[in-house]
Short mmCIF file of C-alpha atoms in Angstrom, two decimals:
data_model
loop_
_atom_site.label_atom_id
_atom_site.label_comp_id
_atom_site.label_asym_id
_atom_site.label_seq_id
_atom_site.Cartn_x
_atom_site.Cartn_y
_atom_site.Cartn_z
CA UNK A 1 14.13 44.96 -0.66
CA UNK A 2 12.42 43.03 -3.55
CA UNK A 3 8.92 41.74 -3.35
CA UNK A 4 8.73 38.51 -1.60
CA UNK A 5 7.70 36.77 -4.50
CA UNK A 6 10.97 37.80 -6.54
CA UNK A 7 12.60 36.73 -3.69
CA UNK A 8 11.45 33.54 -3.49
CA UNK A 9 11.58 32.65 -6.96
CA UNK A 10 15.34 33.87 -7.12
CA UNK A 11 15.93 32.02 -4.33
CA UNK A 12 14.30 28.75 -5.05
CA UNK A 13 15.84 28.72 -9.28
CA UNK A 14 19.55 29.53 -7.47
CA UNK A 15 18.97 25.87 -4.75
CA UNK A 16 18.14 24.20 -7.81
CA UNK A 17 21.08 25.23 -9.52
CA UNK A 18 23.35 24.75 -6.45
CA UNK A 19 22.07 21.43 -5.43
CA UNK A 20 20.04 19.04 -7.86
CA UNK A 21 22.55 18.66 -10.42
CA UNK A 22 25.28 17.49 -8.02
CA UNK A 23 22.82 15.22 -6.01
CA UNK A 24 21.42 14.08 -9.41
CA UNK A 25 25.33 12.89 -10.24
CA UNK A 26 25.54 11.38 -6.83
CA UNK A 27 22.51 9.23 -7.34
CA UNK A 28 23.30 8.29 -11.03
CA UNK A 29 27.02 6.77 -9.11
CA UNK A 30 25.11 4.88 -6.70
CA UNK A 31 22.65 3.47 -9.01
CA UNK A 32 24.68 2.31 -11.22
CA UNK A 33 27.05 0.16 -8.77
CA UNK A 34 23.62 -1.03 -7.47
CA UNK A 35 22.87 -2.44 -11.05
CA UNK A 36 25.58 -2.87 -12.93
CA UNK A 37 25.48 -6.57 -10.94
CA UNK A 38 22.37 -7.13 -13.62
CA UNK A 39 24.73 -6.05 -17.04
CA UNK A 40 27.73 -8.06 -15.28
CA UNK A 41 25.81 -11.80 -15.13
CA UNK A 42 25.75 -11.37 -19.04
CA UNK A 43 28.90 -12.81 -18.26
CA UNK A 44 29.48 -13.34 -14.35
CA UNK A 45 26.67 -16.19 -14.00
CA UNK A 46 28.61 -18.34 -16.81
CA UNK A 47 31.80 -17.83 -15.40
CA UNK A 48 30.72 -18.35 -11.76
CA UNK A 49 28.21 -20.76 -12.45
CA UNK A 50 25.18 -19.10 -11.66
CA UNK A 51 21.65 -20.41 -11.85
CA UNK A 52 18.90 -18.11 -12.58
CA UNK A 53 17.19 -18.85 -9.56
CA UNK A 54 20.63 -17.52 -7.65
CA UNK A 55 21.42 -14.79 -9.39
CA UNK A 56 17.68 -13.47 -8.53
CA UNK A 57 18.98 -14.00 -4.55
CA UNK A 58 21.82 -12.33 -5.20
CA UNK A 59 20.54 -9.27 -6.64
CA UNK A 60 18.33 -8.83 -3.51
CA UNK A 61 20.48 -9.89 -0.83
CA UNK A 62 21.49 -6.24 -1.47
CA UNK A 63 18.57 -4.99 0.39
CA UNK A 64 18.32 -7.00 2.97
CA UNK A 65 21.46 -5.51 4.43
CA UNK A 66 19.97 -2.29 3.02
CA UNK A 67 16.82 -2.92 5.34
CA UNK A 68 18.29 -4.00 8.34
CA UNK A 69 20.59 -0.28 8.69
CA UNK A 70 18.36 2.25 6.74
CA UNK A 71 16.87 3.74 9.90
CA UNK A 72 19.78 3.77 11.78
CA UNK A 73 21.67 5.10 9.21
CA UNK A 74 19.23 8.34 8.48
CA UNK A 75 18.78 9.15 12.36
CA UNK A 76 22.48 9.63 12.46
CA UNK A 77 22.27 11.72 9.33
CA UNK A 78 19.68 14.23 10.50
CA UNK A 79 21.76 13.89 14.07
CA UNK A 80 25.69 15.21 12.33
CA UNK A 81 24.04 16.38 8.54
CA UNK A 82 24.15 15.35 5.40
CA UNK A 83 27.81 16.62 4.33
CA UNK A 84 29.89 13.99 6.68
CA UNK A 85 27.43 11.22 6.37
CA UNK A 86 26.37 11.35 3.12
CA UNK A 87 30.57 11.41 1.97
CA UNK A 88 30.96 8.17 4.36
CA UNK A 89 27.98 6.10 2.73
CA UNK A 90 29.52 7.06 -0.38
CA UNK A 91 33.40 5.89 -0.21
CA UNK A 92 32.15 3.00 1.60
CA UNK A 93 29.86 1.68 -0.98
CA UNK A 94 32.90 2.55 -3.70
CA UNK A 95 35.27 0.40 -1.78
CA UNK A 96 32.75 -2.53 -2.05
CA UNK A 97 31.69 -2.46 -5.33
CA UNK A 98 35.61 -2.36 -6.18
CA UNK A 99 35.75 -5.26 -3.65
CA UNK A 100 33.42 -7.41 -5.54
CA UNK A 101 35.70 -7.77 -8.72
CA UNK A 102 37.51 -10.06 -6.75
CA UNK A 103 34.56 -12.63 -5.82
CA UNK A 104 35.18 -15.80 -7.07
CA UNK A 105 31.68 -17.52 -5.67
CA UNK A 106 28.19 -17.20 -5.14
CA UNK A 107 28.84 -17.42 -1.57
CA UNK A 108 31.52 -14.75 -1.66
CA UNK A 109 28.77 -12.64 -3.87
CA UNK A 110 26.10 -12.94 -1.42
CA UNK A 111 28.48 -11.27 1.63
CA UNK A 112 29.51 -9.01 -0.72
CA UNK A 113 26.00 -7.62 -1.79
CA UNK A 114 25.13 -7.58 1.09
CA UNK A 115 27.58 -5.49 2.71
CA UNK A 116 26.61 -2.87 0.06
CA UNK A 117 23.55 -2.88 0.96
CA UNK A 118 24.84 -2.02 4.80
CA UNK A 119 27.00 0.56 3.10
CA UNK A 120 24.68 2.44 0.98
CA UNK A 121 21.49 2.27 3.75
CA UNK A 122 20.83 5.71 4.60
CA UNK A 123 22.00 6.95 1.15
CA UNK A 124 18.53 7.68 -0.85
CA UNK A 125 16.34 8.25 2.17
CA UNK A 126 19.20 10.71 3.23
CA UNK A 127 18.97 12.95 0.20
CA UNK A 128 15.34 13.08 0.07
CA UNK A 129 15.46 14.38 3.64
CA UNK A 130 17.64 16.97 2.31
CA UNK A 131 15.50 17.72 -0.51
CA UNK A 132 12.39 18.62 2.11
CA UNK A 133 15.29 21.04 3.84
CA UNK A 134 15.78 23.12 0.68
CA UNK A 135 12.87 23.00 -1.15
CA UNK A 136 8.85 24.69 -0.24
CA UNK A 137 6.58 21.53 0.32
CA UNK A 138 5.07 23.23 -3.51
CA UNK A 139 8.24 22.21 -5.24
CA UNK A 140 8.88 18.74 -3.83
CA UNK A 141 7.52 16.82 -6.52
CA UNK A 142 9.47 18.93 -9.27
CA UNK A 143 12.66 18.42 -7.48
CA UNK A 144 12.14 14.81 -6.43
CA UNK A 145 11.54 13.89 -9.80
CA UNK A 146 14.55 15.73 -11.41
CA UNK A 147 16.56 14.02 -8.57
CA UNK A 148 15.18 10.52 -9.37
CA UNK A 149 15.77 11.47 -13.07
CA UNK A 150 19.13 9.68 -12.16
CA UNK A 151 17.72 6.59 -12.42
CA UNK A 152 16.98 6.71 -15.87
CA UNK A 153 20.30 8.33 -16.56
CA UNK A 154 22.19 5.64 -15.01
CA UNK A 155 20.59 2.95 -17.49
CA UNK A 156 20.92 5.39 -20.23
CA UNK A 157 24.73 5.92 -19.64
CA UNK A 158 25.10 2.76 -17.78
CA UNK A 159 24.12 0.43 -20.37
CA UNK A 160 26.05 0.84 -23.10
CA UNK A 161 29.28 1.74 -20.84
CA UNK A 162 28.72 -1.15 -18.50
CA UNK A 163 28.05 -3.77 -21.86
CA UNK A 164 31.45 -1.99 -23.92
CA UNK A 165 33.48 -3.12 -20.20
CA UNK A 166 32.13 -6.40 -20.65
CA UNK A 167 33.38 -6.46 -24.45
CA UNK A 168 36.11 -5.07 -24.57
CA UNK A 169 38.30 -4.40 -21.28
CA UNK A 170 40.38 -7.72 -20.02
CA UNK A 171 43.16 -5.81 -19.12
CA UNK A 172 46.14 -7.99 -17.06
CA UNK A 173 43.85 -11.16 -18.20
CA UNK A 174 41.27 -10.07 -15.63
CA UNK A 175 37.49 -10.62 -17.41
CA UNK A 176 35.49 -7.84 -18.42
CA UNK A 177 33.05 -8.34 -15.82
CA UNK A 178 35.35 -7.99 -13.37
CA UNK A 179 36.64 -4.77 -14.09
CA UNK A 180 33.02 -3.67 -14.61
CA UNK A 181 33.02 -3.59 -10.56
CA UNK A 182 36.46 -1.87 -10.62
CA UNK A 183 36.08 0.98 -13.05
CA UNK A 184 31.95 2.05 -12.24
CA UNK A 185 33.12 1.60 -8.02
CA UNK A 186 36.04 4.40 -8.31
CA UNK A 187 33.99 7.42 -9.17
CA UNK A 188 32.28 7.20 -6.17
CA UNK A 189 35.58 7.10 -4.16
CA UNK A 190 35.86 10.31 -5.52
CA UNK A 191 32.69 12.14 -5.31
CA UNK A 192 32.25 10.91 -1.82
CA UNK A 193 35.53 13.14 -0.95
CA UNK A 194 34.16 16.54 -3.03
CA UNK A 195 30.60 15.70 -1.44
CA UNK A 196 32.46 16.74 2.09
CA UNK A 197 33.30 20.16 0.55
CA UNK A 198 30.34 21.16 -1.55
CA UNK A 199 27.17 20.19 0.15
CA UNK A 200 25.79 22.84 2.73
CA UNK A 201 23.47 21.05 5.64
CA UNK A 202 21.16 23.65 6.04
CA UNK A 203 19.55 27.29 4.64
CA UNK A 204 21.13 29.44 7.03
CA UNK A 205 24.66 27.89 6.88
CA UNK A 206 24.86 28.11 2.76
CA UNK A 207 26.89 31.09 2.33
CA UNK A 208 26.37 30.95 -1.05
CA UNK A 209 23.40 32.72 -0.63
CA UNK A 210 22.05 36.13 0.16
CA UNK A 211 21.74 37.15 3.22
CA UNK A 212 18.09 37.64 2.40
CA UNK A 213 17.89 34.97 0.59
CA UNK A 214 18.66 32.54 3.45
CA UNK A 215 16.58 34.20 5.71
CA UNK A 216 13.50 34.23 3.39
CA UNK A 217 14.37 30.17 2.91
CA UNK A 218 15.08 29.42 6.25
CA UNK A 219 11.73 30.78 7.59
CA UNK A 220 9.45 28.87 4.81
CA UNK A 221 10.75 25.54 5.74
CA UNK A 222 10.46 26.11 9.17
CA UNK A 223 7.24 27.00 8.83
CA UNK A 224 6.11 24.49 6.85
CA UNK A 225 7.80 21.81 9.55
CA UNK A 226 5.65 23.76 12.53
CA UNK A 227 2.36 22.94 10.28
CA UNK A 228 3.39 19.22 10.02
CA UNK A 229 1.37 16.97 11.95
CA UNK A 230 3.69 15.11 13.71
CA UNK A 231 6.40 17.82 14.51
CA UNK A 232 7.52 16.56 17.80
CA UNK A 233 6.70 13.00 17.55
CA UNK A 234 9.41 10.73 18.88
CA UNK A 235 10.43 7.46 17.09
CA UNK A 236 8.12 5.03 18.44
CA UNK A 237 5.24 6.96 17.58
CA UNK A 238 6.38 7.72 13.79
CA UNK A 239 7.16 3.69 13.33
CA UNK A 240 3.38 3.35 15.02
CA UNK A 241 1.63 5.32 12.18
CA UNK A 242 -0.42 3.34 10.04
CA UNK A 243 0.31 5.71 7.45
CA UNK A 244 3.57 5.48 7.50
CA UNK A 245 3.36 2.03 7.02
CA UNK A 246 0.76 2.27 4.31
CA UNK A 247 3.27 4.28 2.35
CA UNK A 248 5.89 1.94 2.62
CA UNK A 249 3.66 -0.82 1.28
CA UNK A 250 2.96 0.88 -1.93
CA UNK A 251 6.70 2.12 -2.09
CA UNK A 252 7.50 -1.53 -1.96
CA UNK A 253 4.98 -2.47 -4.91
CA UNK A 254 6.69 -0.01 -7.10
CA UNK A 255 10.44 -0.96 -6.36
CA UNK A 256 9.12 -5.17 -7.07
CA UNK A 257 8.41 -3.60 -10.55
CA UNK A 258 11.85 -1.25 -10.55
CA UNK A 259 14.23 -3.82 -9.70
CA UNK A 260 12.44 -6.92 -11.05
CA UNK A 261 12.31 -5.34 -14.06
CA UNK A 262 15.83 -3.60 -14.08
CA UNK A 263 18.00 -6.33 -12.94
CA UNK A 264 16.72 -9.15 -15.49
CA UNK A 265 16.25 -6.31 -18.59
CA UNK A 266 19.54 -7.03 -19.96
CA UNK A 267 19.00 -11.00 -19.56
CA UNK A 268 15.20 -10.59 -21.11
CA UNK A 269 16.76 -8.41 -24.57
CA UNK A 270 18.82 -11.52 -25.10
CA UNK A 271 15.78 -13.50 -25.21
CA UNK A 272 14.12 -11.68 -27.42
CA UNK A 273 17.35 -11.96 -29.90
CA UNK A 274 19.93 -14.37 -29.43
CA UNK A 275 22.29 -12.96 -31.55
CA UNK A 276 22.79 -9.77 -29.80
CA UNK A 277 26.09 -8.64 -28.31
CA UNK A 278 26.61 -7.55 -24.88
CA UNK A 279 27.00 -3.63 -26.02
CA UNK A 280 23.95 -3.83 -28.85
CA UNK A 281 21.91 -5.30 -25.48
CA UNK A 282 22.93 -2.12 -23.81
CA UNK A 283 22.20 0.16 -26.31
CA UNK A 284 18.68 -1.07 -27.54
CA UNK A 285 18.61 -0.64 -23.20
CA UNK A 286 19.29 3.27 -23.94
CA UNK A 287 15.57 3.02 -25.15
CA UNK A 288 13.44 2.26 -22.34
CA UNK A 289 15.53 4.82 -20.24
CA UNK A 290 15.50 7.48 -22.16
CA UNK A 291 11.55 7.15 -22.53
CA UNK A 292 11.06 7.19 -18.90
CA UNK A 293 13.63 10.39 -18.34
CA UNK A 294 11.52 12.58 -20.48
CA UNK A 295 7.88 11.49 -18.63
CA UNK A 296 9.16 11.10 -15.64
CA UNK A 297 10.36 15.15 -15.33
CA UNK A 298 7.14 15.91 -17.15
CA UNK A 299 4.46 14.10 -15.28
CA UNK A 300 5.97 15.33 -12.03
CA UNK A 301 6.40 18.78 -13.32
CA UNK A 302 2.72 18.74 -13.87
CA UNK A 303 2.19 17.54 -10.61
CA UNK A 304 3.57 20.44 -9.25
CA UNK A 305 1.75 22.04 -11.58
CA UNK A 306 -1.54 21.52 -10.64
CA UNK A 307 -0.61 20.44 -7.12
CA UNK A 308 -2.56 17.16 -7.28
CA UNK A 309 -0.34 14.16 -5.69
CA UNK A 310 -2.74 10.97 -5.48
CA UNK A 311 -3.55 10.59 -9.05
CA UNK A 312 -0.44 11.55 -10.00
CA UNK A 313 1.31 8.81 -8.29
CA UNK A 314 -1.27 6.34 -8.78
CA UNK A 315 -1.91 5.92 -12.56
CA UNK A 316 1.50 5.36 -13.69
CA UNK A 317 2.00 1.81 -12.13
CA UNK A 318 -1.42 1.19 -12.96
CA UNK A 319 -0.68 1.82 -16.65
CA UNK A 320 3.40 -0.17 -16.12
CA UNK A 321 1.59 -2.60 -14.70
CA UNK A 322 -0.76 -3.41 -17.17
CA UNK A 323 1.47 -3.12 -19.87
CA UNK A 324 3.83 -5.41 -18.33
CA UNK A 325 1.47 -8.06 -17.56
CA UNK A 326 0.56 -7.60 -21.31
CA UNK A 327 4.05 -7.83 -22.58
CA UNK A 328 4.73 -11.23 -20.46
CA UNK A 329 1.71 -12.60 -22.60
CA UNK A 330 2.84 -11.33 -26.13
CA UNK A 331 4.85 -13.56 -28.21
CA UNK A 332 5.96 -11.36 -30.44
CA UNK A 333 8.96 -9.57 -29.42
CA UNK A 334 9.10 -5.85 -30.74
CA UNK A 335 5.65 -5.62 -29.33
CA UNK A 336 6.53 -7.02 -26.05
CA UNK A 337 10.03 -4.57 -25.75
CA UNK A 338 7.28 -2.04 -26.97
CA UNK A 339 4.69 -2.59 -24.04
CA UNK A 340 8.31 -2.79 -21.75
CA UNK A 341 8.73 0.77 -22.48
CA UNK A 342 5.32 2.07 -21.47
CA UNK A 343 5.89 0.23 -18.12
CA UNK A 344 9.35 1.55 -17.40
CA UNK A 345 7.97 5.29 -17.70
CA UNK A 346 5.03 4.02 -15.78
CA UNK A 347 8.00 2.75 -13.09
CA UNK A 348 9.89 6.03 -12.89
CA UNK A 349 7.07 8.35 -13.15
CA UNK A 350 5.64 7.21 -10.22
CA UNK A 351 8.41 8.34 -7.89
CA UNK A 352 7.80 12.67 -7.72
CA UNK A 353 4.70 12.95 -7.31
CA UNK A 354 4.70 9.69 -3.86
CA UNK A 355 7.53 11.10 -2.40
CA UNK A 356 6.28 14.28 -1.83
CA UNK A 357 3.33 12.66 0.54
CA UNK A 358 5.35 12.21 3.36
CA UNK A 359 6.14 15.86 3.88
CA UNK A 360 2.09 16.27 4.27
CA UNK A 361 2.44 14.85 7.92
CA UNK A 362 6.41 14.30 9.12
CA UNK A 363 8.89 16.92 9.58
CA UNK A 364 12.38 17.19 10.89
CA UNK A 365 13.61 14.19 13.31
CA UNK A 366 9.80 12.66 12.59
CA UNK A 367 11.05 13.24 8.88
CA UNK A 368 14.28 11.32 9.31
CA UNK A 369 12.62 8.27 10.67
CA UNK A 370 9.69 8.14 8.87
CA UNK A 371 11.55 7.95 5.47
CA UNK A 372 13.69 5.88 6.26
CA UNK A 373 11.28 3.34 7.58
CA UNK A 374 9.14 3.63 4.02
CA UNK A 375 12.73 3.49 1.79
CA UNK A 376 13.90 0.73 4.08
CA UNK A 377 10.57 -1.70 4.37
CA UNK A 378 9.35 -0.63 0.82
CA UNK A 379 13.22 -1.66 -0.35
CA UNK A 380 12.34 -5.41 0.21
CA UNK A 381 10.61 -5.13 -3.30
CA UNK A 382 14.27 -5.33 -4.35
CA UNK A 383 14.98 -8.81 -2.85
CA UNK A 384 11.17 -9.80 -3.84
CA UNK A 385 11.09 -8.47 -7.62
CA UNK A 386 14.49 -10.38 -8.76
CA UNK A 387 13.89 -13.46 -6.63
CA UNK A 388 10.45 -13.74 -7.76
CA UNK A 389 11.74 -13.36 -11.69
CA UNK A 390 14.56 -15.75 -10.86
CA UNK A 391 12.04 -18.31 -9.10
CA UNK A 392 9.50 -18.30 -12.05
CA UNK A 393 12.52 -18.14 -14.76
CA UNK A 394 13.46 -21.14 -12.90
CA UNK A 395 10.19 -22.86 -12.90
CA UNK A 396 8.94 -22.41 -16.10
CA UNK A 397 12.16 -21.80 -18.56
CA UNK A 398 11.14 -18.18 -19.42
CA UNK A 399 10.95 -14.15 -17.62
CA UNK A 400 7.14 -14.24 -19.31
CA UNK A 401 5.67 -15.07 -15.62
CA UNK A 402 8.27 -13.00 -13.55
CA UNK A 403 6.77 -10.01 -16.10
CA UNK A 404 3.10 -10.60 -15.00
CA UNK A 405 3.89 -11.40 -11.78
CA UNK A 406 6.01 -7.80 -11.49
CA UNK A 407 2.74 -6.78 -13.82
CA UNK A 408 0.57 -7.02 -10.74
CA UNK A 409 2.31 -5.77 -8.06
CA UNK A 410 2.53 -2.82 -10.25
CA UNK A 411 -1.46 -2.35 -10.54
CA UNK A 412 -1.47 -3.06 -6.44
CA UNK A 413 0.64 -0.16 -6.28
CA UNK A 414 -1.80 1.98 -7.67
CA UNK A 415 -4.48 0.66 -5.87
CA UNK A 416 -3.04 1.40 -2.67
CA UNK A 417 -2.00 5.06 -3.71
CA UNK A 418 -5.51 5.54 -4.41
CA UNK A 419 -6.74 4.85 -0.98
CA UNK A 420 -4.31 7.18 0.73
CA UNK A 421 -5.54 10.17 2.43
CA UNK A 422 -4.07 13.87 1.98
CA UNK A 423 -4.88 17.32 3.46
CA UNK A 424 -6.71 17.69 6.50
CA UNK A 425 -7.40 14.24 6.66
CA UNK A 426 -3.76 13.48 7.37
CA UNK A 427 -3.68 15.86 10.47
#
């Protein structure tokens, strides 16, 4: 029998292995036909008449559908598992986005974004629930953050693929931005299929491992559920926790800035240069992304590192934020684009280190509900971030405003992350 420690570490490199990279593609799919509705009004709101003010709605009408069957959704994932719910969310979102080529209105837009956002609720809370059932409470951050690395890797990809559609692919006469929808929406038809046969709900059923192996993970998690406050808590009383609630708050500050920012980038690099093409927008978009994948896996790496959360999650939208606000008031555009890339690693870095706070006080069904009440609320930043850039683009004939406005919801987030409690004091 190996020392426990061998064990462990064995154990925990061969999950990693097994799991992240697969849920990593996953998320990368269902990010990008979340987005790709920003890189498609470089030519959708011309063609479909779209105001600026309307395409901001649109974006977010996505998460009001999002909102409304998020909880829902996750208590009947922890209820069957992750393997046949996660595959449903999954081909049902593909069919959608594949759906949505065929829109011919902003009315027809607005059922259709929001039916994705009923289709996809459930997916991200989902897999960080699984995350916290493969991984020690030490490793969360590490793992969260290589997890949420596919959201940089969906810009990074996404961009230039999404902007080369709209350039070059009007196959049958149908516009680029229509088979934008068609072509990112069938991979996840797909994966949702081989996500039926390769993910393994829990420890003890993944035969994939040792037999000691499972046993030695098995027991860890369920030990670390039995010291979460909040074990045997029944719905009610999770949605009645303040803290809960005070998590969700600063999960919504952040995703103002992630989606404010995200859905109008490709809109705000024509700004800055006119004579751009769709596919040079997409690849100066590689930029931003690429920064943020690199500090995002080291900042939560450290985290892990030095196991301190607050801070960790805390001074990156403090620093986005700032820098945003700053880059809405430069005039000069290389140093605005500049002070855009601090923010967007500010943005993503931000996510390891916050979502391993929950796991300090919920576990198990309290687990299930509890994230999916902070995803769900903290997901109306994604109807408030675009519809506040679309209001202000509106108002004042520029994104400068929507930027500071983003700007300080981005400092607030850090704010609040500073005054949340951890340790004993959660108990």
């Amino acid at each position: 029998m190996p020392p426990a420690g061998d064990l462990g570490e064995r154990t925990v490199r061969k999950v990693g292995r097994r799991i992240l990279p697969f849920l990593f593609l996953l998320y990368v799919v269902a990010f990008l036909d979340r987005v790709n509705f920003g890189y498609a009004a470089l030519e959708m709101n011309s063609a479909l008449g779209l105001s600026a003010e309307v395409f901001g709605f649109l974006s977010g009408i996505f998460f009001i559908g999002y909102l409304l069957f998020e909880v829902p959704s996750n208590m009947i994932l922890q209820k069957i598992g992750a393997r046949i719910w996660i595959s449903r969310i999954i081909i049902s979102w593909g069919i959608v986005v594949i759906v949505t080529a065929a829109a011919s209105d902003a009315l027809q837009l607005a059922t259709l974004r929001f039916i994705l956002g009923v289709a996809e609720a459930g997916f991200f809370p989902g897999i960080i629930l699984y995350i916290t059932c493969w991984f020690r409470r030490k490793d969360l951050a590490g793992a969260v953050a290589l997890f949420m690395t596919a959201l940089a890797v969906s810009n990074i990809v996404g961009a230039p693929v999404s902007t080369w559609i709209l350039d070059n692919v009007q196959w049958f006469g149908i516009a680029g931005w229509r088979w934008l929808f068609i072509l990112e929406g069938l991979p996840a038809l797909v994966l949702g299929v081989v996500t039926y046969f390769y993910l393994t709900d829990k420890p003890k059923d993944a035969a994939w491992l040792e037999p000691d192996e499972r046993a030695w993970l098995s027991g860890v998690i369920e030990r670390e559920n039995r010291e979460a406050a909040g074990t045997d808590r029944g719905f009610w009383a999770v949605v009645r926790d303040i803290r809960v609630w005070h998590l969700a708050c600063i999960y919504c500050t952040v995703v103002i800035g992630l989606y404010g920012l995200g859905f109008w980038m490709p809109q705000i690099i024509r700004t800055m240069n006119p004579a751009f093409s769709n596919f040079e927008i997409g690849l100066v978009m590689i930029v931003p992304y690429a920064v943020a994948l690199g500090v995002m896996v080291a900042w939560g790496r450290h985290s892990d590192r030095t196991g301190e959360r607050i801070w960790h999650a805390a001074l990156p939208p403090i620093v986005g934020g700032v820098a945003l606000v700053a880059a809405g008031l430069l005039p000069v555009p290389v140093l605005a684009f500049a002070l855009i890339i601090v923010a967007t690693a500010g943005i993503y870095s931000e996510f390891g280190p916050f979502w391993t706070l929950p796991a300090v006080f919920l576990a198990e069904a309290a687990a299930a509900v509890g994230i999916a009440v902070i995803n769900s609320v903290g997901n109306l930043g994604g109807f408030i971030g675009p519809s506040l850039v679309g209001y202000l683009a509106k108002a004042t004939g520029s994104t400068d405003m929507g930027l500071i406005a983003i700007g300080a919801c981005l400092v607030l987030c850090g704010l609040l992350t500073l005054a949340v409690r951890t340790g004993e004091q959660l108990r």
